[in-house]
């Protein structure tokens, strides 16, 4: 049984006596604070903080982290506050303990919101001191080891949360041993029957494989010895959850996965890693497409190793990882090994690992700044955690790490948020490419920007990184607010002008009356609600002047471009500059522009919807989609001929649909982008002169 004395003996291998005494003092302080408290298993509560400290001791964490482990539940579960801990143990330790503590005393609407708020607080504390997350990971590991006494539903909930958040964090921090234990214990808690059957199958196959594993290991050891390479060769076992995930995700059978044999070769230094690689490639034939050099380009969590797959005797695949002892330690303990190696030979061996983690934490802070609420924050952090990586280059040759499936837009935002917001095009390996194209490792990416550009809402359909997603949403939300306020101000000004009034004439008392009436705080809030259609401008005027009449001028609002977030163009009739138009004010969405002749306008009017006259600005710009229908005689190449004729007018075709009327006649609907009715007329005139074309007319609803 673990005791404070046995832990102290373990700590004596790497801590100073006075530091051990400080840890013991924290233990007795926590023991007294938790007096009378018991775990569900019936054990005294103090056994949990002691076990968490022991897990941290196995990582050789410092004495302050061990003290925080002893005290991590004191603030949450006892009447002792942060101030008392700071007085007893100092502010740094009090901050550590507070960072690990949950927000247990606040009521939340849902378990999801509680989880999100807890993680949000922990992430912010982690940004100030990374040891917070290491203590929390150890705390969660002991909770997972002692799930047995909990109800099945609670077991599954805790295991699911661990699998979704804590295992990916451990992976991101390079703490592989921790991640593997999390995943296997979560798998057993969530799918106990699947886990037990897989475990039995693994035990059975292990016995059958033993002789072949030993033969391969002997062959590798003999070849390395012959080449004069001192090394340690270890057979690697796949863990349960890894086998299950590959069976499920790659649609492979248990036999297919277990037919691969895996070994790890530990050598003295980096040069020897490459010598060992040459030796094993001479022993067995390598699969050229399966070699990965994570020493030259480490993974995003700092992991370094050479990976290769060989074809052994009888065509047996052999996975081999080659690394130094220090790389192996970092692969197992990750960022926790940073403190272990920090002062070896006066060099900061974990410095690069620390730098990578710092960059990840910086991304979390940026996500936090732009996220609308805690649920959006944790959703985006999960996206950032569950990802493989690709490595691409800037035009100057710097390596940028991105999520697998990332696009040039993700790349632009990873460089800087302002670059992403101003992105208009890109070049991949010096060739123009779509912004939605998934990137591959080794490509060189150049982003082309424009000061007048802004994020496109459609980017949200293909970006994969949390930073890009949150930055785009934040920009669009801010832009939508600005546009709503400006549109609402114009609408209210026009409604007042119709009654011989003006915005400037509204007194502070009148404004406050209208704000109170609509339960709003500021003038901008009022403008925003008017602009989004939540409040009718005339009702505000009538609130100010009860005798005001509801009159409209011909054009209270003007449309000047197709890019506004609050002005949308109806697909049913696709209006373009020069058309007579009306605006349907949709609550929360702004204005939907229709042609006056659109059937849907009549339907909306009959339902009492808010329809207003609007007009095109004198300075209207941009391209607008519209449909033309072309009745043709069906013949080979007619679509290509149509496209060529339209292209001659420098008009872009955005979509083509073909409907057959009979064996000889078809109707082709083309969606084209035009600037105005004049350009549309030019296109229709050019198409009408084609030999196979019968009728050409504009689509309408």
XYZ file of C-alpha atoms in Angstrom:
701
model
C 0.000 0.000 0.000
C 1.260 3.468 -0.907
C 2.151 5.682 2.065
C 3.745 9.097 2.439
C 6.906 7.359 3.702
C 7.189 5.102 0.643
C 6.597 8.138 -1.617
C 9.278 10.089 0.299
C 11.723 7.239 -0.255
C 10.962 7.369 -3.994
C 11.437 11.145 -4.081
C 14.829 10.898 -2.382
C 16.278 9.649 -5.695
C 15.924 13.086 -7.299
C 14.710 15.736 -4.798
C 16.565 17.634 -2.047
C 15.689 16.782 1.609
C 14.052 20.182 2.259
C 11.903 19.743 -0.867
C 10.763 16.315 0.331
C 9.900 17.844 3.721
C 7.748 20.470 1.929
C 5.883 17.683 0.062
C 5.297 15.798 3.342
C 3.996 19.003 4.984
C 1.513 19.412 2.103
C 0.411 15.795 2.598
C -0.357 16.312 6.295
C -2.119 19.627 5.502
C -4.324 17.895 2.909
C -4.926 14.911 5.224
C -6.278 17.246 7.892
C -8.361 19.232 5.365
C -9.983 16.032 4.010
C -10.652 14.547 7.476
C -13.947 12.623 7.424
C -14.063 12.437 3.627
C -14.050 9.079 1.827
C -13.971 7.895 -1.776
C -16.767 5.715 -3.177
C -14.501 2.705 -2.720
C -14.541 3.354 1.050
C -10.891 4.484 1.219
C -9.905 7.692 2.973
C -9.933 10.585 0.501
C -6.269 11.420 1.108
C -5.309 8.220 -0.752
C -6.289 9.960 -4.015
C -3.989 13.036 -3.748
C -1.195 10.723 -2.548
C -1.649 8.473 -5.612
C -1.669 11.506 -7.953
C 1.598 12.718 -6.404
C 3.053 9.232 -6.889
C 2.164 9.318 -10.614
C 3.950 12.659 -10.912
C 6.935 11.244 -9.014
C 7.226 8.524 -11.682
C 7.680 11.400 -14.174
C 10.278 13.068 -11.893
C 8.132 16.201 -11.587
C 9.351 18.986 -9.263
C 8.355 19.406 -5.638
C 5.918 22.290 -6.380
C 3.945 20.050 -8.747
C 3.887 17.318 -6.074
C 2.623 19.804 -3.454
C -0.090 20.945 -5.907
C -1.044 17.268 -6.398
C -1.444 16.840 -2.645
C -3.625 19.973 -2.406
C -5.469 19.849 -5.744
C -8.894 18.995 -4.243
C -8.610 21.123 -1.100
C -10.151 24.273 -2.652
C -12.929 22.298 -4.346
C -13.886 19.861 -1.582
C -13.134 21.701 1.672
C -13.736 25.120 3.216
C -10.080 26.145 2.711
C -9.622 28.856 0.066
C -6.846 29.859 -2.290
C -5.686 32.629 0.061
C -5.059 30.172 2.901
C -3.003 27.909 0.619
C -1.014 30.918 -0.629
C -0.265 31.893 2.979
C 0.929 28.381 3.845
C 2.743 27.363 0.640
C 3.217 30.514 -1.460
C 1.378 32.103 -4.383
C 2.893 29.944 -7.200
C 1.574 26.754 -5.585
C -1.787 28.387 -4.805
C -2.115 29.381 -8.481
C -1.250 25.810 -9.519
C -3.898 24.353 -7.197
C -6.500 26.880 -8.334
C -5.776 26.078 -11.986
C -6.437 22.380 -11.399
C -9.580 22.942 -9.302
C -12.923 22.637 -11.069
C -15.632 25.311 -11.085
C -17.711 23.049 -8.870
C -19.759 25.671 -7.027
C -21.351 27.324 -10.081
C -24.635 26.086 -11.511
C -24.629 25.252 -15.244
C -27.423 24.638 -17.702
C -25.964 21.304 -18.808
C -23.159 18.818 -18.204
C -21.649 19.889 -21.553
C -21.504 23.526 -20.431
C -19.953 22.504 -17.106
C -17.303 20.437 -18.896
C -16.606 23.300 -21.296
C -16.285 25.913 -18.531
C -13.997 23.667 -16.495
C -11.729 23.049 -19.451
C -11.766 26.737 -20.390
C -10.551 27.713 -16.928
C -7.919 24.974 -16.942
C -6.684 26.037 -20.396
C -6.236 29.621 -19.235
C -4.303 28.462 -16.151
C -2.238 26.154 -18.368
C -1.182 29.145 -20.461
C 0.382 30.682 -17.350
C 1.908 27.459 -15.996
C 2.062 24.240 -18.020
C 2.394 22.165 -14.850
C -1.359 22.703 -14.301
C -2.226 20.320 -17.121
C 0.389 17.746 -16.060
C -1.103 17.627 -12.537
C -4.610 17.427 -14.017
C -3.603 14.573 -16.338
C -2.195 12.629 -13.374
C -5.391 13.351 -11.407
C -7.535 12.024 -14.256
C -5.298 8.950 -14.663
C -5.857 7.907 -11.039
C -9.600 8.514 -11.458
C -9.562 6.195 -14.473
C -7.647 3.546 -12.481
C -10.342 3.618 -9.780
C -13.516 3.675 -11.908
C -14.583 0.269 -10.588
C -16.734 1.584 -7.725
C -18.832 3.916 -9.918
C -22.186 3.258 -11.593
C -21.924 2.098 -15.261
C -23.484 5.299 -16.649
C -21.029 7.507 -14.734
C -18.128 5.274 -15.782
C -19.053 5.758 -19.433
C -19.480 9.528 -19.031
C -16.073 9.973 -17.384
C -14.416 7.620 -19.895
C -15.989 9.480 -22.843
C -14.780 12.844 -21.492
C -11.291 11.394 -20.962
C -11.183 9.983 -24.487
C -12.436 13.245 -26.029
C -10.237 15.690 -24.100
C -7.534 14.269 -21.846
C -6.147 11.523 -24.110
C -5.706 13.978 -27.036
C -4.076 16.528 -24.698
C -1.647 13.845 -23.487
C -0.916 13.031 -27.139
C -0.394 16.704 -27.995
C 2.020 17.044 -25.067
C 3.869 13.925 -26.257
C 2.970 11.914 -23.121
C 2.490 8.661 -24.984
C 2.495 6.267 -22.007
C -0.273 8.315 -20.383
C -2.298 8.465 -23.599
C -2.096 4.691 -24.132
C -3.292 3.943 -20.595
C -6.124 6.485 -20.944
C -7.297 4.972 -24.227
C -7.195 1.358 -23.027
C -9.017 2.135 -19.770
C -11.619 4.261 -21.595
C -12.149 1.495 -24.153
C -12.705 -1.029 -21.357
C -15.171 1.310 -19.558
C -17.194 2.230 -22.660
C -17.145 -1.161 -24.435
C -16.376 -3.787 -21.755
C -17.490 -6.774 -23.875
C -15.506 -5.716 -26.964
C -12.437 -5.047 -24.807
C -12.563 -8.452 -23.090
C -12.987 -10.317 -26.397
C -10.154 -8.371 -28.008
C -7.942 -8.976 -24.980
C -8.606 -12.739 -25.182
C -7.829 -12.770 -28.926
C -4.620 -10.802 -28.310
C -3.520 -13.228 -25.595
C -4.144 -16.177 -27.896
C -2.254 -14.729 -30.875
C 0.652 -13.578 -28.689
C 1.523 -17.202 -27.951
C 1.430 -18.163 -31.633
C 3.665 -15.230 -32.619
C 6.327 -15.694 -29.945
C 8.794 -17.785 -32.000
C 8.597 -15.553 -35.097
C 9.041 -12.370 -33.015
C 12.160 -13.851 -31.412
C 13.589 -14.866 -34.817
C 13.093 -11.369 -36.291
C 14.521 -9.718 -33.171
C 17.606 -11.991 -33.244
C 18.168 -11.211 -36.941
C 17.993 -7.437 -36.337
C 20.284 -7.632 -33.277
C 22.858 -9.747 -35.157
C 22.938 -7.381 -38.145
C 23.384 -4.293 -35.905
C 26.113 -6.075 -33.938
C 27.916 -7.019 -37.155
C 27.814 -3.335 -38.240
C 29.276 -2.295 -34.858
C 26.165 -0.406 -33.763
C 25.478 -0.607 -29.985
C 21.697 -0.791 -29.597
C 18.710 -2.118 -27.696
C 16.038 -3.906 -29.779
C 12.571 -4.185 -28.218
C 9.481 -5.879 -29.626
C 6.525 -3.442 -29.578
C 3.003 -4.561 -28.695
C -0.006 -2.697 -30.051
C -2.371 -1.625 -27.290
C -6.045 -2.599 -27.222
C -7.598 0.714 -28.264
C -5.115 1.117 -31.131
C -6.102 -2.322 -32.502
C -9.810 -1.537 -32.107
C -9.466 1.891 -33.790
C -7.617 0.438 -36.786
C -10.185 -2.350 -37.171
C -13.038 0.180 -37.097
C -11.519 3.086 -39.063
C -9.521 1.163 -41.658
C -12.095 -1.627 -42.001
C -9.425 -4.255 -41.298
C -9.765 -7.611 -39.593
C -7.944 -8.491 -36.372
C -5.727 -10.914 -38.340
C -4.685 -8.206 -40.839
C -3.567 -5.885 -38.040
C -1.785 -8.567 -36.022
C 0.101 -9.798 -39.105
C 2.371 -6.734 -38.747
C 5.336 -7.151 -36.378
C 6.743 -4.054 -34.669
C 10.157 -3.329 -33.132
C 11.901 -0.345 -31.571
C 15.671 0.193 -31.856
C 17.279 2.470 -29.241
C 20.756 3.822 -30.117
C 23.246 6.367 -28.717
C 22.939 9.405 -30.982
C 21.267 10.832 -34.097
C 24.056 9.781 -36.500
C 23.718 6.200 -35.294
C 19.959 6.327 -35.972
C 20.666 6.716 -39.682
C 23.421 4.069 -39.616
C 20.982 1.646 -37.979
C 18.393 2.502 -40.648
C 20.878 1.539 -43.377
C 21.657 -1.725 -41.558
C 18.019 -2.865 -41.301
C 17.368 -1.811 -44.921
C 20.217 -4.093 -45.933
C 18.745 -6.906 -43.839
C 15.159 -6.741 -45.167
C 13.720 -4.961 -48.203
C 12.076 -1.643 -47.225
C 8.711 -0.382 -48.525
C 9.765 2.912 -50.143
C 6.456 4.710 -49.579
C 6.406 3.902 -45.850
C 9.590 5.667 -44.686
C 9.082 8.708 -42.413
C 11.849 10.889 -40.977
C 10.457 12.470 -37.798
C 13.984 13.327 -36.642
C 14.535 15.889 -39.398
C 10.914 17.087 -39.173
C 9.499 16.262 -35.696
C 5.772 15.773 -35.130
C 3.795 18.687 -33.770
C 4.102 17.322 -30.198
C 7.913 17.119 -30.468
C 8.034 13.365 -31.163
C 11.208 12.301 -32.999
C 12.024 8.930 -34.553
C 12.758 7.200 -37.853
C 9.887 5.008 -39.062
C 10.245 2.343 -41.734
C 8.367 -0.787 -42.810
C 10.341 -3.819 -44.015
C 9.248 -6.954 -45.801
C 10.603 -9.866 -43.780
C 10.658 -13.633 -44.266
C 7.584 -15.066 -46.052
C 6.416 -11.499 -46.875
C 5.803 -10.574 -43.225
C 5.555 -6.740 -42.730
C 7.897 -5.447 -39.998
C 7.441 -1.947 -38.532
C 10.679 -0.495 -37.153
C 11.166 2.704 -35.130
C 14.733 3.956 -34.583
C 15.511 6.648 -32.003
C 17.929 7.749 -29.290
C 17.355 7.072 -25.604
C 16.408 10.699 -25.036
C 13.939 10.617 -27.944
C 12.430 7.467 -26.451
C 12.069 9.182 -23.073
C 10.441 12.213 -24.716
C 8.125 9.911 -26.723
C 6.961 8.251 -23.493
C 6.789 11.232 -21.134
C 6.543 14.124 -23.579
C 6.542 17.548 -21.993
C 7.006 15.978 -18.529
C 10.467 14.854 -19.680
C 11.262 18.515 -20.416
C 11.808 19.140 -16.712
C 13.771 15.886 -16.376
C 16.262 16.800 -19.122
C 16.275 20.549 -18.628
C 19.634 20.807 -16.926
C 21.558 17.841 -18.339
C 25.065 19.021 -19.339
C 23.898 22.604 -19.127
C 21.630 22.188 -22.187
C 17.877 22.559 -22.353
C 17.157 19.241 -24.085
C 13.401 19.775 -23.853
C 13.567 23.313 -25.228
C 12.171 22.531 -28.676
C 9.457 20.365 -27.141
C 8.579 23.247 -24.814
C 8.529 25.690 -27.751
C 6.082 23.475 -29.661
C 3.786 23.241 -26.642
C 4.016 27.018 -26.183
C 2.883 27.485 -29.794
C -0.044 25.132 -29.221
C -1.058 27.007 -26.038
C -0.850 30.280 -27.960
C -3.312 28.825 -30.482
C -5.633 27.870 -27.616
C -5.499 31.454 -26.320
C -6.360 32.786 -29.786
C -9.282 30.344 -30.012
C -10.417 31.530 -26.564
C -10.310 35.197 -27.619
C -12.442 34.633 -30.713
C -14.855 31.970 -29.434
C -18.386 33.166 -28.730
C -18.860 31.004 -25.621
C -17.301 28.115 -23.701
C -19.113 25.441 -25.753
C -17.793 26.903 -29.032
C -14.348 27.130 -27.428
C -14.188 23.461 -26.419
C -15.663 22.360 -29.780
C -12.818 24.131 -31.591
C -10.146 22.889 -29.169
C -11.327 19.317 -29.832
C -10.884 19.941 -33.569
C -7.357 21.151 -32.832
C -6.566 18.118 -30.649
C -7.830 15.331 -32.920
C -5.575 15.740 -35.890
C -2.698 14.251 -37.793
C -0.211 16.644 -39.330
C 1.117 17.757 -42.696
C 4.269 19.853 -43.017
C 4.419 22.567 -45.677
C 6.854 25.367 -46.474
C 6.525 29.141 -46.676
C 8.088 30.881 -49.720
C 11.165 31.551 -47.531
C 11.542 27.859 -46.620
C 10.155 27.904 -43.056
C 8.255 24.750 -42.022
C 4.604 25.188 -40.985
C 2.746 22.378 -39.178
C -0.908 21.988 -40.147
C -3.724 19.542 -39.534
C -4.145 16.742 -42.044
C -6.611 17.951 -44.688
C -5.665 21.603 -44.132
C -6.164 24.048 -47.005
C -4.336 27.233 -48.068
C -6.848 29.183 -45.954
C -5.764 27.197 -42.862
C -2.150 27.937 -43.817
C -2.881 31.671 -44.154
C -4.480 31.829 -40.694
C -1.637 29.794 -39.165
C 0.819 32.449 -40.390
C -1.265 35.350 -39.037
C -4.956 36.123 -38.568
C -4.640 39.291 -40.692
C -3.149 37.224 -43.566
C -6.124 34.861 -43.384
C -8.658 37.704 -43.326
C -7.044 39.351 -46.391
C -6.481 36.114 -48.372
C -7.808 36.158 -51.965
C -5.785 33.456 -53.778
C -2.820 31.126 -53.421
C -0.013 29.399 -55.283
C 1.037 25.828 -54.436
C 4.530 24.944 -55.679
C 4.428 28.185 -57.733
C 1.199 27.209 -59.521
C -2.256 28.797 -58.985
C -4.536 26.536 -56.934
C -8.009 26.707 -55.333
C -8.168 27.947 -51.741
C -10.091 24.775 -50.855
C -7.401 22.332 -52.080
C -6.097 19.999 -49.303
C -2.364 20.437 -48.775
C 0.263 17.686 -48.903
C 3.502 17.499 -46.912
C 6.457 19.104 -48.684
C 4.474 21.641 -50.723
C 5.473 25.319 -50.872
C 2.563 27.691 -50.254
C 2.294 31.361 -51.173
C -0.744 33.378 -50.090
C -1.911 36.343 -52.189
C -3.699 39.032 -50.174
C -5.728 42.166 -50.843
C -6.456 44.994 -48.421
C -10.045 45.179 -49.675
C -10.688 41.460 -49.155
C -12.558 39.837 -46.282
C -13.242 36.222 -45.184
C -15.800 34.314 -47.213
C -18.472 32.481 -45.158
C -18.072 29.504 -47.554
C -14.565 28.957 -46.154
C -16.207 27.429 -43.089
C -17.224 24.498 -45.317
C -13.624 23.386 -45.891
C -11.217 24.792 -43.269
C -10.114 22.181 -40.711
C -8.049 24.109 -38.143
C -9.643 25.541 -35.014
C -7.737 28.821 -35.425
C -9.076 29.419 -38.939
C -12.623 28.444 -37.970
C -12.787 30.704 -34.914
C -11.087 33.635 -36.689
C -13.533 33.471 -39.622
C -16.555 33.217 -37.330
C -15.274 36.093 -35.192
C -14.702 38.332 -38.220
C -18.105 37.541 -39.755
C -19.835 38.080 -36.423
C -18.114 41.456 -35.986
C -18.790 42.459 -39.597
C -22.419 41.389 -39.290
C -22.782 43.567 -36.184
C -21.237 46.585 -37.982
C -23.468 46.099 -41.031
C -26.563 45.593 -38.851
C -25.905 48.814 -36.953
C -25.343 50.830 -40.155
C -28.392 49.343 -41.910
C -30.588 49.931 -38.858
C -29.404 53.531 -38.561
C -30.250 54.195 -42.219
C -33.681 52.560 -41.881
C -34.580 54.518 -38.749
C -33.287 57.771 -40.289
C -35.481 57.216 -43.365
C -38.543 56.304 -41.264
C -38.053 59.480 -39.215
C -37.581 61.580 -42.393
C -40.920 60.279 -43.717
C -42.506 61.951 -40.675
C -40.448 65.161 -40.917
C -38.198 64.083 -38.048
C -34.485 63.333 -37.752
C -32.065 61.230 -35.689
C -30.361 64.358 -34.409
C -33.662 65.644 -32.963
C -34.115 62.574 -30.682
C -33.514 63.605 -27.068
C -31.677 61.458 -24.501
C -34.949 60.893 -22.614
C -36.765 59.801 -25.803
C -33.947 57.420 -26.699
C -33.920 55.916 -23.192
C -37.711 55.435 -23.371
C -37.388 53.455 -26.629
C -34.440 51.425 -25.273
C -36.375 50.545 -22.085
C -39.473 49.692 -24.149
C -37.468 47.194 -26.211
C -35.266 46.014 -23.293
C -32.056 47.224 -24.938
C -28.923 48.790 -23.446
C -27.464 51.091 -26.108
C -28.308 53.033 -29.273
C -26.212 50.549 -31.314
C -28.271 47.653 -29.907
C -31.398 49.425 -31.173
C -29.881 49.976 -34.637
C -28.730 46.345 -34.761
C -32.199 44.964 -33.988
C -33.756 47.232 -36.624
C -31.130 46.185 -39.185
C -31.724 42.498 -38.469
C -35.497 42.877 -38.758
C -36.212 42.159 -35.085
C -37.781 45.613 -34.621
C -39.647 47.607 -37.300
C -38.255 51.116 -37.769
C -41.774 52.582 -37.936
C -42.628 51.071 -34.515
C -39.653 52.921 -33.032
C -40.859 56.155 -34.665
C -44.354 55.558 -33.267
C -42.817 54.930 -29.845
C -41.176 58.346 -30.074
C -44.194 60.055 -31.690
C -47.481 58.146 -31.284
C -49.134 60.154 -34.099
C -46.471 59.202 -36.683
C -47.836 57.639 -39.893
C -46.496 54.441 -41.480
C -45.432 55.753 -44.881
C -42.717 54.584 -47.247
C -40.666 56.346 -49.877
C -39.685 54.547 -53.053
C -36.192 53.659 -51.937
C -35.412 53.830 -48.195
C -32.506 51.344 -48.622
C -30.009 51.041 -51.476
C -27.949 48.003 -52.505
C -24.387 48.723 -53.604
C -22.630 45.302 -53.731
C -23.275 41.540 -53.580
C -20.938 40.995 -50.624
C -22.934 42.258 -47.630
C -23.680 39.819 -44.808
C -27.130 41.334 -44.153
C -28.301 41.732 -47.751
C -28.915 38.436 -49.546
C -30.268 37.786 -53.016
C -33.195 35.392 -53.416
C -32.394 32.279 -55.460
C -36.007 31.975 -56.563
C -35.772 35.016 -58.875
C -32.040 36.030 -58.775
C -32.265 39.851 -59.066
C -29.487 41.821 -60.779
C -28.783 45.597 -61.062
C -31.415 47.221 -63.279
C -34.282 45.010 -62.009
C -37.122 46.542 -60.012
C -36.614 45.055 -56.541
C -38.248 44.723 -53.125
C -36.779 43.708 -49.785
C -38.156 41.081 -47.430
C -36.976 41.789 -43.876
C -36.264 38.404 -42.330
C -35.884 38.329 -38.526
C -32.268 37.837 -37.499
C -31.065 37.579 -41.109
C -31.489 41.075 -42.538
C -32.839 41.801 -46.041
C -33.584 39.214 -48.735
C -33.798 40.956 -52.133
C -36.445 39.778 -54.661
C -37.530 41.018 -58.071
C -40.871 42.864 -57.926
C -42.396 40.245 -60.238
C -41.363 37.286 -58.029
C -44.329 35.108 -57.002
C -42.858 34.648 -53.528
C -43.252 38.389 -52.821
C -47.013 38.032 -53.255
C -47.060 35.009 -50.938
C -45.020 36.875 -48.314
C -47.324 39.914 -48.508
C -50.406 37.721 -48.047
C -48.820 36.333 -44.863
C -48.293 39.859 -43.506
C -44.500 39.734 -43.851
C -42.437 42.939 -43.707
C -41.883 44.013 -47.371
C -40.172 47.321 -48.190
C -39.158 49.166 -51.330
C -35.430 49.158 -51.960
C -33.302 50.263 -54.904
C -29.872 49.835 -56.447
C -27.195 52.352 -55.504
C -25.901 54.727 -58.191
C -22.460 53.199 -57.525
C -23.517 49.554 -57.540
C -20.611 47.167 -58.232
C -19.754 43.465 -58.294
C -21.160 40.417 -60.085
C -24.603 38.906 -59.445
C -25.872 35.425 -60.265
C -28.842 34.994 -62.546
C -30.334 32.144 -64.593
C -30.976 31.956 -68.336
C -32.829 29.098 -70.003
C -31.883 28.007 -73.505
C -34.129 25.707 -75.558
C -31.929 23.767 -78.014
C -32.016 20.983 -80.554
C -30.198 18.078 -78.899
C -26.899 17.479 -80.677
C -23.362 16.452 -79.735
C -21.213 19.281 -78.334
C -24.044 21.774 -77.814
C -23.079 22.478 -74.184
C -19.435 23.091 -75.135
C -20.579 25.431 -77.938
C -22.837 27.330 -75.536
C -20.037 27.679 -72.982
C -17.638 28.967 -75.650
C -20.163 31.550 -76.901
C -20.811 32.824 -73.363
C -17.090 32.908 -72.554
C -16.612 35.245 -75.545
C -18.609 37.865 -73.620
C -16.209 37.483 -70.637
C -19.024 36.100 -68.501
C -18.436 33.332 -65.949
C -20.687 30.268 -65.885
C -21.347 29.077 -62.317
C -23.645 26.128 -63.036
C -25.296 24.132 -65.832
C -28.407 21.916 -65.698
C -29.879 19.972 -68.619
C -33.483 18.763 -68.863
C -34.590 16.665 -71.865
C -38.019 17.536 -73.283
C -38.006 14.740 -75.817
C -35.512 12.827 -77.949
C -34.700 15.914 -80.047
C -35.099 18.904 -77.704
C -33.560 19.942 -74.381
C -33.715 22.934 -72.018
C -30.339 24.033 -70.658
C -30.374 26.251 -67.548
C -27.178 28.251 -67.060
C -26.344 30.177 -63.893
C -24.089 33.056 -64.914
C -22.423 35.980 -63.094
C -23.236 39.401 -64.601
C -22.780 43.023 -63.560
C -26.168 44.305 -64.755
C -29.069 43.843 -67.171
C -27.015 45.244 -70.067
C -24.414 42.467 -69.754
C -27.211 39.909 -69.425
C -28.833 41.226 -72.640
C -25.476 40.952 -74.480
C -25.104 37.319 -73.393
C -28.657 36.402 -74.426
C -28.237 38.142 -77.799
C -25.010 36.202 -78.542
C -26.578 32.883 -77.536
C -29.743 33.541 -79.585
C -27.716 33.727 -82.823
C -26.526 30.098 -82.496
C -27.917 27.704 -85.144
C -29.206 25.042 -82.737
C -30.834 27.500 -80.290
C -34.586 28.033 -80.332
C -35.632 30.251 -77.422
C -33.498 32.131 -74.861
C -35.201 33.660 -71.854
C -34.448 34.624 -68.299
C -35.416 32.288 -65.478
C -38.128 33.644 -63.213
C -40.255 32.455 -60.371
